[in-house]
Amino acid sequence: MKNLNLIIILLFFSYGFSQDHFSGISTSNRVGILNGIINPAEFSNLSKKFEVNLYGISFDATNNRIGFSDLTSGGNLQDLIFKGNDPVNLRFDGQIVGPSVAVKLLKWGFAITTKANVKFDLIDIDPNIGNAINNNNPSAALTVINNNYNQRLIGTSYGELGFSIAHPLIDNEKHSFSAGVTLKLLFPGSYSNFGLNGLNGNISLIGGDSYLTTNQPANLNIAYSGGLANSFSNFSDYTKSIYGGLNGVAGDIGFTYKWKDGPKKYKIKAGLAIRNIGSMTYKDNNNASTDYILSIHPNSAHPNGLNLNLFNNVTNLSQVENILYSNGYLTKIDGQKDFKVNLPTLFSLYSDFKIVSKVYITGYMQRKVRKDSDNDQITALNIVSVTPRVNLGFFETYLPISNNQISGTAVGFGFRLGGFYLGSNSIVSSLTNNAKQADFYTGFRWAFL
């Protein structure tokens, strides 16, 4: 793990993203499939009778270490990532909305959607450990480690096939209230998790090498499946097996309210949704999920403890497991071949206000239901955003202003020209200051009748 190729690739390929997919366009008053993915009740509010999504691509990530100026400074990114003492958090989230179709018929809304998801996260990593492994150069001859949280390195890829239905419960001249649901069939592809909880010990610099010892036992989970069982250090490891077999079900439920301003327009629209209620099971020939007790003490064979230099060329979690187990540092508690992983259940709330003709402003809030520290949990971010927009019909432009729990506030820009859209949730702040997030998305959909 000395060369964290994946981190470097992700930071350059999709520098510091915010994990708010299709921000701005997904809450547009030009309602389409992207709105329905955020809230299935929106399928009853489609702007046209038919919409076909050809493609939608969004790459999102965020971090609390690397700023925009760091990418152009010529410095070593690994050194910057593990600088200081605060835990390192880096999130990458890629999403592809594939061929999809939505239909509005007799006030009913129907949709069939496809999605692919790729995620890689570093969660609350102690920078002293990362620095010792990657640079073999601790800041002091003796560094005390005392963590009462779970440090995770998690990667996953999976596909979705969604079936949605929506209908107004109340619909009159002035008001409408709609409900909708989406059933998702899940196709888990690859997964890896390294979760080290409650590490208390010391890192010592002896003879140019870094050694780790523990003062008390720590809990360790190592899980892997699919392509990530063999390697997790390159971007292609996450994309070559996104879709696996059908091994999971999830659901979305949502509601929308409109204070109408004519038959097809509104003064205010508000929505509430709970998404990703469900889980999936990873099954593969090389599957494993094992819980261990980690205890590292000096002995005759290893008088200084665990030499962290052993992890320099590691490319998969099975190798990490073998190193620790073969040196007598692991005690197995429990293990299973097939294992279940929970989707990131999200609660979202938003409201879109008409300021004057053609001008709107949207407020959006997203909150995760479960903690990211759980080893069987796919991660998500808490997000708040405000998006002013101008919609001229064929052309629309918007300026999303968002805040998330890791990298703070960002300002972006996006536009729609007919069915084509292009945007970023943080391009403005990335170019004007040393922001630690950015994002990029684009796509094309065709609506008619």
Tab-separated table of C-alpha atoms in Angstrom:
chain	number	residue	atom	x	y	z
A	1	MET	CA	0.000	0.000	0.000
A	2	LYS	CA	2.984	2.290	-0.254
A	3	ASN	CA	1.801	3.635	-3.611
A	4	LEU	CA	-1.855	4.560	-3.222
A	5	ASN	CA	-2.486	4.581	-6.950
A	6	LEU	CA	-6.243	4.623	-6.591
A	7	ILE	CA	-6.256	7.771	-4.467
A	8	ILE	CA	-4.035	9.630	-6.902
A	9	ILE	CA	-6.095	8.516	-9.913
A	10	LEU	CA	-9.355	9.532	-8.287
A	11	LEU	CA	-8.082	12.900	-7.171
A	12	PHE	CA	-6.831	13.775	-10.638
A	13	PHE	CA	-9.699	12.152	-12.522
A	14	SER	CA	-12.506	13.621	-10.418
A	15	TYR	CA	-10.867	15.960	-7.991
A	16	GLY	CA	-12.479	16.269	-4.549
A	17	PHE	CA	-16.126	15.720	-5.386
A	18	SER	CA	-19.161	16.447	-3.258
A	19	GLN	CA	-21.318	13.300	-3.665
A	20	ASP	CA	-24.477	15.210	-4.624
A	21	HIS	CA	-25.221	13.591	-7.977
A	22	PHE	CA	-26.701	15.803	-10.738
A	23	SER	CA	-27.073	18.723	-8.322
A	24	GLY	CA	-29.264	21.482	-9.729
A	25	ILE	CA	-30.617	19.586	-12.713
A	26	SER	CA	-32.201	16.860	-10.513
A	27	THR	CA	-34.509	19.412	-8.813
A	28	SER	CA	-35.321	21.404	-11.948
A	29	ASN	CA	-38.929	22.441	-12.584
A	30	ARG	CA	-38.446	20.735	-15.951
A	31	VAL	CA	-39.355	17.386	-14.355
A	32	GLY	CA	-37.862	14.194	-15.765
A	33	ILE	CA	-36.189	10.919	-14.877
A	34	LEU	CA	-33.454	12.533	-12.754
A	35	ASN	CA	-36.138	14.144	-10.555
A	36	GLY	CA	-37.826	10.755	-10.196
A	37	ILE	CA	-34.581	9.137	-9.061
A	38	ILE	CA	-34.427	11.686	-6.221
A	39	ASN	CA	-38.135	11.248	-5.423
A	40	PRO	CA	-40.357	8.622	-7.140
A	41	ALA	CA	-43.456	10.794	-6.611
A	42	GLU	CA	-42.019	13.163	-9.248
A	43	PHE	CA	-42.881	10.655	-11.973
A	44	SER	CA	-46.506	11.862	-11.674
A	45	ASN	CA	-45.239	15.414	-12.368
A	46	LEU	CA	-43.400	14.686	-15.622
A	47	SER	CA	-43.183	17.762	-17.872
A	48	LYS	CA	-43.808	15.609	-20.967
A	49	LYS	CA	-45.763	12.390	-21.486
A	50	PHE	CA	-42.654	10.452	-22.456
A	51	GLU	CA	-38.989	10.741	-21.543
A	52	VAL	CA	-36.104	8.530	-22.613
A	53	ASN	CA	-32.771	8.815	-20.816
A	54	LEU	CA	-29.854	7.924	-23.070
A	55	TYR	CA	-27.066	8.451	-20.549
A	56	GLY	CA	-26.192	10.334	-17.390
A	57	ILE	CA	-22.727	10.313	-15.837
A	58	SER	CA	-21.752	11.830	-12.487
A	59	PHE	CA	-18.407	11.540	-10.680
A	60	ASP	CA	-18.428	12.788	-7.110
A	61	ALA	CA	-15.926	12.801	-4.259
A	62	THR	CA	-14.878	14.951	-1.328
A	63	ASN	CA	-11.923	15.119	1.047
A	64	ASN	CA	-10.626	17.100	3.999
A	65	ARG	CA	-6.966	17.285	2.894
A	66	ILE	CA	-6.252	18.097	-0.746
A	67	GLY	CA	-7.172	21.530	-2.114
A	68	PHE	CA	-7.236	22.684	-5.727
A	69	SER	CA	-3.897	24.507	-5.402
A	70	ASP	CA	-2.265	21.320	-4.081
A	71	LEU	CA	-2.869	19.608	-7.434
A	72	THR	CA	-0.833	22.259	-9.236
A	73	SER	CA	1.845	22.802	-6.590
A	74	GLY	CA	4.005	19.830	-7.585
A	75	GLY	CA	3.971	18.440	-4.048
A	76	ASN	CA	3.627	14.763	-3.158
A	77	LEU	CA	-0.093	14.087	-2.751
A	78	GLN	CA	0.450	11.142	-0.421
A	79	ASP	CA	2.431	13.396	1.919
A	80	LEU	CA	-0.373	15.975	1.844
A	81	ILE	CA	-3.091	13.419	2.496
A	82	PHE	CA	-1.420	12.096	5.652
A	83	LYS	CA	-0.121	15.420	6.968
A	84	GLY	CA	-1.177	16.489	10.478
A	85	ASN	CA	-3.075	14.589	13.157
A	86	ASP	CA	-6.753	14.920	12.218
A	87	PRO	CA	-8.384	11.782	10.737
A	88	VAL	CA	-8.293	11.535	6.945
A	89	ASN	CA	-11.615	11.378	5.101
A	90	LEU	CA	-11.772	10.893	1.337
A	91	ARG	CA	-14.902	9.824	-0.513
A	92	PHE	CA	-15.319	8.956	-4.189
A	93	ASP	CA	-18.703	8.166	-5.705
A	94	GLY	CA	-19.372	7.513	-9.376
A	95	GLN	CA	-22.855	6.988	-10.794
A	96	ILE	CA	-24.079	6.163	-14.288
A	97	VAL	CA	-27.760	6.432	-15.145
A	98	GLY	CA	-28.167	4.094	-18.091
A	99	PRO	CA	-30.972	3.600	-20.602
A	100	SER	CA	-34.238	4.483	-18.848
A	101	VAL	CA	-37.778	5.403	-19.800
A	102	ALA	CA	-40.641	7.256	-18.062
A	103	VAL	CA	-44.281	7.590	-19.121
A	104	LYS	CA	-47.151	9.734	-17.847
A	105	LEU	CA	-50.537	8.154	-18.601
A	106	LEU	CA	-53.930	9.225	-17.190
A	107	LYS	CA	-52.224	11.042	-14.285
A	108	TRP	CA	-50.202	7.926	-13.479
A	109	GLY	CA	-46.430	8.030	-13.778
A	110	PHE	CA	-44.380	4.936	-14.633
A	111	ALA	CA	-40.649	4.449	-15.084
A	112	ILE	CA	-37.996	1.807	-15.625
A	113	THR	CA	-34.507	3.008	-14.736
A	114	THR	CA	-31.003	1.526	-14.727
A	115	LYS	CA	-28.026	2.687	-12.673
A	116	ALA	CA	-24.458	1.631	-11.963
A	117	ASN	CA	-22.610	2.708	-8.798
A	118	VAL	CA	-18.904	2.776	-7.945
A	119	LYS	CA	-17.634	3.935	-4.533
A	120	PHE	CA	-14.299	4.163	-2.743
A	121	ASP	CA	-13.859	5.726	0.715
A	122	LEU	CA	-11.233	6.362	3.338
A	123	ILE	CA	-13.093	6.972	6.599
A	124	ASP	CA	-11.391	8.426	9.704
A	125	ILE	CA	-7.936	7.058	8.845
A	126	ASP	CA	-5.235	7.935	11.398
A	127	PRO	CA	-2.679	9.941	9.373
A	128	ASN	CA	0.205	8.596	11.471
A	129	ILE	CA	-0.543	5.047	10.283
A	130	GLY	CA	-0.970	6.118	6.676
A	131	ASN	CA	2.220	8.152	6.773
A	132	ALA	CA	4.192	5.304	8.357
A	133	ILE	CA	3.031	2.771	5.745
A	134	ASN	CA	3.371	4.953	2.679
A	135	ASN	CA	6.415	7.018	3.544
A	136	ASN	CA	8.019	4.953	6.290
A	137	ASN	CA	8.832	8.260	7.957
A	138	PRO	CA	6.886	8.976	11.153
A	139	SER	CA	7.046	12.511	12.461
A	140	ALA	CA	8.677	11.265	15.688
A	141	ALA	CA	10.679	8.271	16.920
A	142	LEU	CA	7.613	7.267	18.984
A	143	THR	CA	4.030	8.094	18.021
A	144	VAL	CA	1.109	7.253	20.304
A	145	ILE	CA	-2.053	5.947	18.618
A	146	ASN	CA	-5.287	6.119	20.605
A	147	ASN	CA	-8.413	5.812	18.429
A	148	ASN	CA	-11.867	5.090	19.839
A	149	TYR	CA	-13.487	4.953	16.389
A	150	ASN	CA	-13.599	2.635	13.391
A	151	GLN	CA	-11.113	3.362	10.618
A	152	ARG	CA	-12.457	2.068	7.303
A	153	LEU	CA	-11.160	1.529	3.803
A	154	ILE	CA	-14.194	0.523	1.734
A	155	GLY	CA	-14.802	-0.026	-1.954
A	156	THR	CA	-17.911	-1.291	-3.707
A	157	SER	CA	-19.626	-1.518	-7.082
A	158	TYR	CA	-23.181	-2.565	-7.852
A	159	GLY	CA	-25.980	-2.115	-10.372
A	160	GLU	CA	-29.663	-1.259	-10.028
A	161	LEU	CA	-32.819	-1.900	-12.048
A	162	GLY	CA	-35.717	0.223	-10.816
A	163	PHE	CA	-39.485	0.021	-11.403
A	164	SER	CA	-41.432	3.135	-10.359
A	165	ILE	CA	-45.080	4.116	-10.105
A	166	ALA	CA	-46.616	7.406	-8.947
A	167	HIS	CA	-50.071	8.982	-8.780
A	168	PRO	CA	-51.700	12.143	-7.339
A	169	LEU	CA	-53.680	11.525	-4.157
A	170	ILE	CA	-55.161	15.025	-4.373
A	171	ASP	CA	-55.353	17.001	-7.610
A	172	ASN	CA	-57.492	20.086	-8.110
A	173	GLU	CA	-57.187	23.521	-9.674
A	174	LYS	CA	-54.955	24.957	-6.930
A	175	HIS	CA	-53.205	22.056	-5.225
A	176	SER	CA	-51.880	18.570	-5.825
A	177	PHE	CA	-50.363	15.963	-3.546
A	178	SER	CA	-48.668	12.916	-5.079
A	179	ALA	CA	-47.078	9.706	-3.833
A	180	GLY	CA	-44.692	7.331	-5.526
A	181	VAL	CA	-42.626	4.220	-4.914
A	182	THR	CA	-39.672	2.570	-6.601
A	183	LEU	CA	-38.706	-1.095	-6.322
A	184	LYS	CA	-35.019	-1.697	-7.031
A	185	LEU	CA	-33.467	-4.987	-8.010
A	186	LEU	CA	-29.807	-4.958	-6.928
A	187	PHE	CA	-26.890	-6.596	-8.707
A	188	PRO	CA	-23.822	-6.509	-6.391
A	189	GLY	CA	-20.531	-6.613	-8.289
A	190	SER	CA	-17.468	-6.141	-6.058
A	191	TYR	CA	-16.827	-5.216	-2.444
A	192	SER	CA	-13.963	-4.705	-0.018
A	193	ASN	CA	-13.876	-3.478	3.571
A	194	PHE	CA	-11.063	-3.024	6.071
A	195	GLY	CA	-12.464	-1.823	9.392
A	196	LEU	CA	-10.100	-1.320	12.346
A	197	ASN	CA	-11.966	-0.262	15.493
A	198	GLY	CA	-10.409	0.908	18.762
A	199	LEU	CA	-6.706	0.892	17.867
A	200	ASN	CA	-4.566	1.864	20.858
A	201	GLY	CA	-0.799	1.491	20.576
A	202	ASN	CA	2.496	2.966	19.425
A	203	ILE	CA	4.403	3.463	16.182
A	204	SER	CA	8.167	3.307	16.694
A	205	LEU	CA	10.920	4.253	14.263
A	206	ILE	CA	13.698	1.676	14.652
A	207	GLY	CA	16.573	1.275	12.199
A	208	GLY	CA	14.727	3.210	9.488
A	209	ASP	CA	11.597	1.001	9.671
A	210	SER	CA	8.246	1.749	11.326
A	211	TYR	CA	6.860	-0.762	13.833
A	212	LEU	CA	3.378	-0.972	15.353
A	213	THR	CA	2.518	-2.422	18.757
A	214	THR	CA	-0.846	-2.402	20.552
A	215	ASN	CA	-1.593	-1.619	24.185
A	216	GLN	CA	-4.980	-3.329	24.086
A	217	PRO	CA	-6.857	-5.569	21.613
A	218	ALA	CA	-8.601	-3.909	18.657
A	219	ASN	CA	-11.469	-5.198	16.502
A	220	LEU	CA	-10.792	-5.846	12.814
A	221	ASN	CA	-13.154	-6.732	9.964
A	222	ILE	CA	-11.784	-7.811	6.589
A	223	ALA	CA	-14.272	-8.479	3.795
A	224	TYR	CA	-13.882	-8.830	0.040
A	225	SER	CA	-15.810	-10.109	-2.961
A	226	GLY	CA	-15.603	-10.109	-6.749
A	227	GLY	CA	-12.838	-8.178	-8.478
A	228	LEU	CA	-11.882	-6.317	-5.292
A	229	ALA	CA	-10.850	-9.599	-3.694
A	230	ASN	CA	-7.892	-9.711	-6.074
A	231	SER	CA	-6.910	-6.037	-6.166
A	232	PHE	CA	-8.165	-2.680	-4.910
A	233	SER	CA	-5.308	-0.360	-5.872
A	234	ASN	CA	-6.330	0.610	-9.415
A	235	PHE	CA	-9.419	2.358	-10.788
A	236	SER	CA	-10.153	-0.524	-13.160
A	237	ASP	CA	-10.594	-2.854	-10.167
A	238	TYR	CA	-13.830	-0.976	-9.362
A	239	THR	CA	-15.249	-0.780	-12.879
A	240	LYS	CA	-14.612	-4.203	-14.422
A	241	SER	CA	-17.356	-6.005	-12.460
A	242	ILE	CA	-20.036	-3.439	-11.593
A	243	TYR	CA	-22.991	-5.719	-12.324
A	244	GLY	CA	-23.148	-9.120	-10.662
A	245	GLY	CA	-26.048	-11.515	-10.153
A	246	LEU	CA	-29.419	-10.508	-8.713
A	247	ASN	CA	-28.847	-10.639	-4.941
A	248	GLY	CA	-30.726	-7.801	-3.297
A	249	VAL	CA	-33.845	-5.643	-3.171
A	250	ALA	CA	-34.336	-2.045	-2.086
A	251	GLY	CA	-37.060	0.576	-2.252
A	252	ASP	CA	-37.731	4.315	-2.400
A	253	ILE	CA	-40.859	6.106	-1.249
A	254	GLY	CA	-41.678	9.752	-1.821
A	255	PHE	CA	-44.303	12.494	-1.730
A	256	THR	CA	-44.665	15.857	-3.477
A	257	TYR	CA	-46.924	18.849	-2.951
A	258	LYS	CA	-47.613	21.605	-5.495
A	259	TRP	CA	-49.310	24.967	-5.080
A	260	LYS	CA	-50.298	25.416	-8.690
A	261	ASP	CA	-49.913	28.453	-10.918
A	262	GLY	CA	-51.898	27.229	-13.889
A	263	PRO	CA	-52.345	23.709	-15.277
A	264	LYS	CA	-48.628	22.915	-15.743
A	265	LYS	CA	-46.787	25.434	-13.541
A	266	TYR	CA	-46.523	26.044	-9.814
A	267	LYS	CA	-45.696	28.722	-7.267
A	268	ILE	CA	-44.244	26.261	-4.764
A	269	LYS	CA	-43.334	22.590	-4.994
A	270	ALA	CA	-42.097	20.571	-2.013
A	271	GLY	CA	-40.901	16.985	-1.842
A	272	LEU	CA	-39.963	14.394	0.759
A	273	ALA	CA	-38.391	11.011	0.083
A	274	ILE	CA	-36.683	8.096	1.784
A	275	ARG	CA	-34.378	6.235	-0.602
A	276	ASN	CA	-32.267	3.071	-0.621
A	277	ILE	CA	-34.240	1.126	1.967
A	278	GLY	CA	-32.676	-2.306	1.619
A	279	SER	CA	-29.558	-4.408	1.350
A	280	MET	CA	-27.724	-6.810	-0.947
A	281	THR	CA	-25.755	-9.996	-0.475
A	282	TYR	CA	-22.323	-10.481	-2.017
A	283	LYS	CA	-21.753	-13.993	-3.321
A	284	ASP	CA	-18.620	-15.088	-5.124
A	285	ASN	CA	-16.176	-17.996	-5.163
A	286	ASN	CA	-13.492	-15.908	-3.436
A	287	ASN	CA	-15.849	-14.263	-0.934
A	288	ALA	CA	-14.900	-13.758	2.709
A	289	SER	CA	-15.998	-11.580	5.627
A	290	THR	CA	-14.149	-12.245	8.872
A	291	ASP	CA	-14.092	-10.537	12.272
A	292	TYR	CA	-10.827	-10.676	14.215
A	293	ILE	CA	-9.212	-9.483	17.402
A	294	LEU	CA	-5.967	-7.688	16.562
A	295	SER	CA	-3.231	-7.794	19.204
A	296	ILE	CA	0.403	-6.930	18.422
A	297	HIS	CA	3.056	-7.500	21.069
A	298	PRO	CA	6.834	-7.940	20.755
A	299	ASN	CA	8.025	-11.560	20.768
A	300	SER	CA	11.207	-13.485	20.024
A	301	ALA	CA	10.452	-13.626	16.294
A	302	HIS	CA	9.391	-9.967	16.105
A	303	PRO	CA	10.990	-8.116	19.014
A	304	ASN	CA	9.880	-4.687	17.754
A	305	GLY	CA	6.282	-5.599	16.834
A	306	LEU	CA	4.703	-5.431	13.383
A	307	ASN	CA	6.954	-3.997	10.672
A	308	LEU	CA	4.649	-1.717	8.649
A	309	ASN	CA	7.068	-1.952	5.736
A	310	LEU	CA	5.490	-5.383	5.046
A	311	PHE	CA	2.447	-3.578	3.589
A	312	ASN	CA	4.402	-1.554	1.029
A	313	ASN	CA	3.500	-3.714	-1.979
A	314	VAL	CA	0.124	-5.025	-0.860
A	315	THR	CA	-2.583	-4.867	-3.551
A	316	ASN	CA	-5.534	-6.667	-1.893
A	317	LEU	CA	-7.032	-7.284	1.530
A	318	SER	CA	-6.333	-11.010	1.400
A	319	GLN	CA	-2.607	-10.179	1.483
A	320	VAL	CA	-3.140	-7.877	4.488
A	321	GLU	CA	-5.036	-10.676	6.205
A	322	ASN	CA	-2.290	-13.224	5.483
A	323	ILE	CA	0.471	-10.954	6.807
A	324	LEU	CA	-1.308	-10.315	10.074
A	325	TYR	CA	-2.503	-13.902	10.522
A	326	SER	CA	0.793	-15.603	9.640
A	327	ASN	CA	2.635	-13.430	12.178
A	328	GLY	CA	0.231	-14.419	14.950
A	329	TYR	CA	-1.453	-11.026	15.387
A	330	LEU	CA	-5.041	-12.116	14.610
A	331	THR	CA	-7.547	-14.189	16.573
A	332	LYS	CA	-10.622	-15.143	14.554
A	333	ILE	CA	-13.987	-14.367	16.160
A	334	ASP	CA	-16.450	-15.083	13.378
A	335	GLY	CA	-16.507	-15.487	9.610
A	336	GLN	CA	-18.810	-16.160	6.692
A	337	LYS	CA	-18.472	-16.732	2.978
A	338	ASP	CA	-21.527	-14.787	1.791
A	339	PHE	CA	-22.314	-11.514	3.545
A	340	LYS	CA	-24.942	-8.767	3.479
A	341	VAL	CA	-24.249	-5.063	2.983
A	342	ASN	CA	-26.719	-2.256	3.713
A	343	LEU	CA	-27.411	0.445	1.159
A	344	PRO	CA	-26.967	4.093	2.248
A	345	THR	CA	-30.538	4.905	3.264
A	346	LEU	CA	-31.176	8.622	2.753
A	347	PHE	CA	-33.851	11.028	3.933
A	348	SER	CA	-34.252	14.006	1.596
A	349	LEU	CA	-36.405	17.127	1.784
A	350	TYR	CA	-36.615	19.943	-0.763
A	351	SER	CA	-38.732	22.880	-1.867
A	352	ASP	CA	-38.737	24.846	-5.135
A	353	PHE	CA	-40.081	28.429	-5.109
A	354	LYS	CA	-41.079	30.545	-8.076
A	355	ILE	CA	-39.591	34.013	-7.473
A	356	VAL	CA	-40.807	35.675	-10.680
A	357	SER	CA	-41.610	34.283	-14.101
A	358	LYS	CA	-38.760	31.988	-15.287
A	359	VAL	CA	-36.785	32.417	-12.023
A	360	TYR	CA	-36.811	29.792	-9.250
A	361	ILE	CA	-34.830	28.915	-6.145
A	362	THR	CA	-34.552	25.410	-4.646
A	363	GLY	CA	-33.575	24.374	-1.140
A	364	TYR	CA	-32.437	20.760	-0.664
A	365	MET	CA	-31.408	18.720	2.389
A	366	GLN	CA	-30.097	15.149	2.475
A	367	ARG	CA	-29.447	13.175	5.661
A	368	LYS	CA	-28.130	9.630	6.023
A	369	VAL	CA	-30.040	7.298	8.333
A	370	ARG	CA	-27.202	4.963	9.385
A	371	LYS	CA	-23.634	5.564	10.577
A	372	ASP	CA	-20.726	5.233	8.151
A	373	SER	CA	-18.661	3.523	10.859
A	374	ASP	CA	-20.579	0.218	10.628
A	375	ASN	CA	-18.599	-2.371	8.662
A	376	ASP	CA	-21.648	-3.597	6.740
A	377	GLN	CA	-22.703	-0.093	5.679
A	378	ILE	CA	-22.175	1.614	2.314
A	379	THR	CA	-21.474	5.274	3.007
A	380	ALA	CA	-23.238	8.557	2.257
A	381	LEU	CA	-22.895	12.257	3.097
A	382	ASN	CA	-25.133	14.797	4.798
A	383	ILE	CA	-25.743	17.650	2.346
A	384	VAL	CA	-27.556	20.999	2.335
A	385	SER	CA	-27.849	23.093	-0.836
A	386	VAL	CA	-29.544	26.185	-2.263
A	387	THR	CA	-29.900	26.523	-6.045
A	388	PRO	CA	-31.154	29.626	-7.846
A	389	ARG	CA	-32.103	28.938	-11.475
A	390	VAL	CA	-33.396	30.586	-14.617
A	391	ASN	CA	-35.545	28.396	-16.872
A	392	LEU	CA	-36.338	29.760	-20.352
A	393	GLY	CA	-37.830	26.488	-21.581
A	394	PHE	CA	-35.315	25.151	-24.087
A	395	PHE	CA	-32.456	26.668	-22.072
A	396	GLU	CA	-31.899	26.545	-18.306
A	397	THR	CA	-28.994	27.626	-16.108
A	398	TYR	CA	-28.439	27.306	-12.364
A	399	LEU	CA	-25.928	28.028	-9.588
A	400	PRO	CA	-25.894	25.341	-6.834
A	401	ILE	CA	-24.455	26.391	-3.451
A	402	SER	CA	-23.908	23.366	-1.201
A	403	ASN	CA	-22.354	22.297	2.081
A	404	ASN	CA	-21.340	18.799	3.209
A	405	GLN	CA	-19.912	17.397	6.435
A	406	ILE	CA	-16.365	16.834	5.161
A	407	SER	CA	-15.251	19.623	2.844
A	408	GLY	CA	-17.645	22.444	3.717
A	409	THR	CA	-19.182	24.921	1.294
A	410	ALA	CA	-18.925	24.854	-2.506
A	411	VAL	CA	-20.376	26.882	-5.377
A	412	GLY	CA	-21.043	25.333	-8.776
A	413	PHE	CA	-22.582	26.064	-12.158
A	414	GLY	CA	-24.635	24.126	-14.693
A	415	PHE	CA	-26.889	24.475	-17.709
A	416	ARG	CA	-29.380	22.552	-19.814
A	417	LEU	CA	-29.802	22.990	-23.563
A	418	GLY	CA	-32.802	20.979	-24.688
A	419	GLY	CA	-32.156	17.435	-23.471
A	420	PHE	CA	-28.405	17.904	-22.985
A	421	TYR	CA	-27.083	19.013	-19.590
A	422	LEU	CA	-23.644	19.731	-18.157
A	423	GLY	CA	-22.723	20.916	-14.685
A	424	SER	CA	-20.542	20.930	-11.615
A	425	ASN	CA	-21.514	21.334	-8.001
A	426	SER	CA	-18.314	23.199	-7.109
A	427	ILE	CA	-16.489	24.445	-10.202
A	428	VAL	CA	-16.742	28.114	-9.123
A	429	SER	CA	-15.290	27.561	-5.641
A	430	SER	CA	-12.606	25.197	-6.990
A	431	LEU	CA	-11.296	27.852	-9.391
A	432	THR	CA	-11.539	30.792	-7.000
A	433	ASN	CA	-10.120	29.334	-3.760
A	434	ASN	CA	-8.411	26.260	-2.344
A	435	ALA	CA	-11.623	24.188	-2.203
A	436	LYS	CA	-11.416	20.514	-1.283
A	437	GLN	CA	-14.258	19.394	-3.518
A	438	ALA	CA	-15.520	19.583	-7.079
A	439	ASP	CA	-17.761	17.512	-9.305
A	440	PHE	CA	-18.684	16.890	-12.894
A	441	TYR	CA	-21.781	15.471	-14.526
A	442	THR	CA	-23.313	15.352	-17.958
A	443	GLY	CA	-26.050	13.533	-19.812
A	444	PHE	CA	-28.757	13.571	-22.426
A	445	ARG	CA	-32.447	12.706	-22.250
A	446	TRP	CA	-35.243	13.150	-24.783
A	447	ALA	CA	-38.739	14.214	-23.742
A	448	PHE	CA	-41.688	14.524	-26.086
A	449	LEU	CA	-45.516	14.931	-26.294
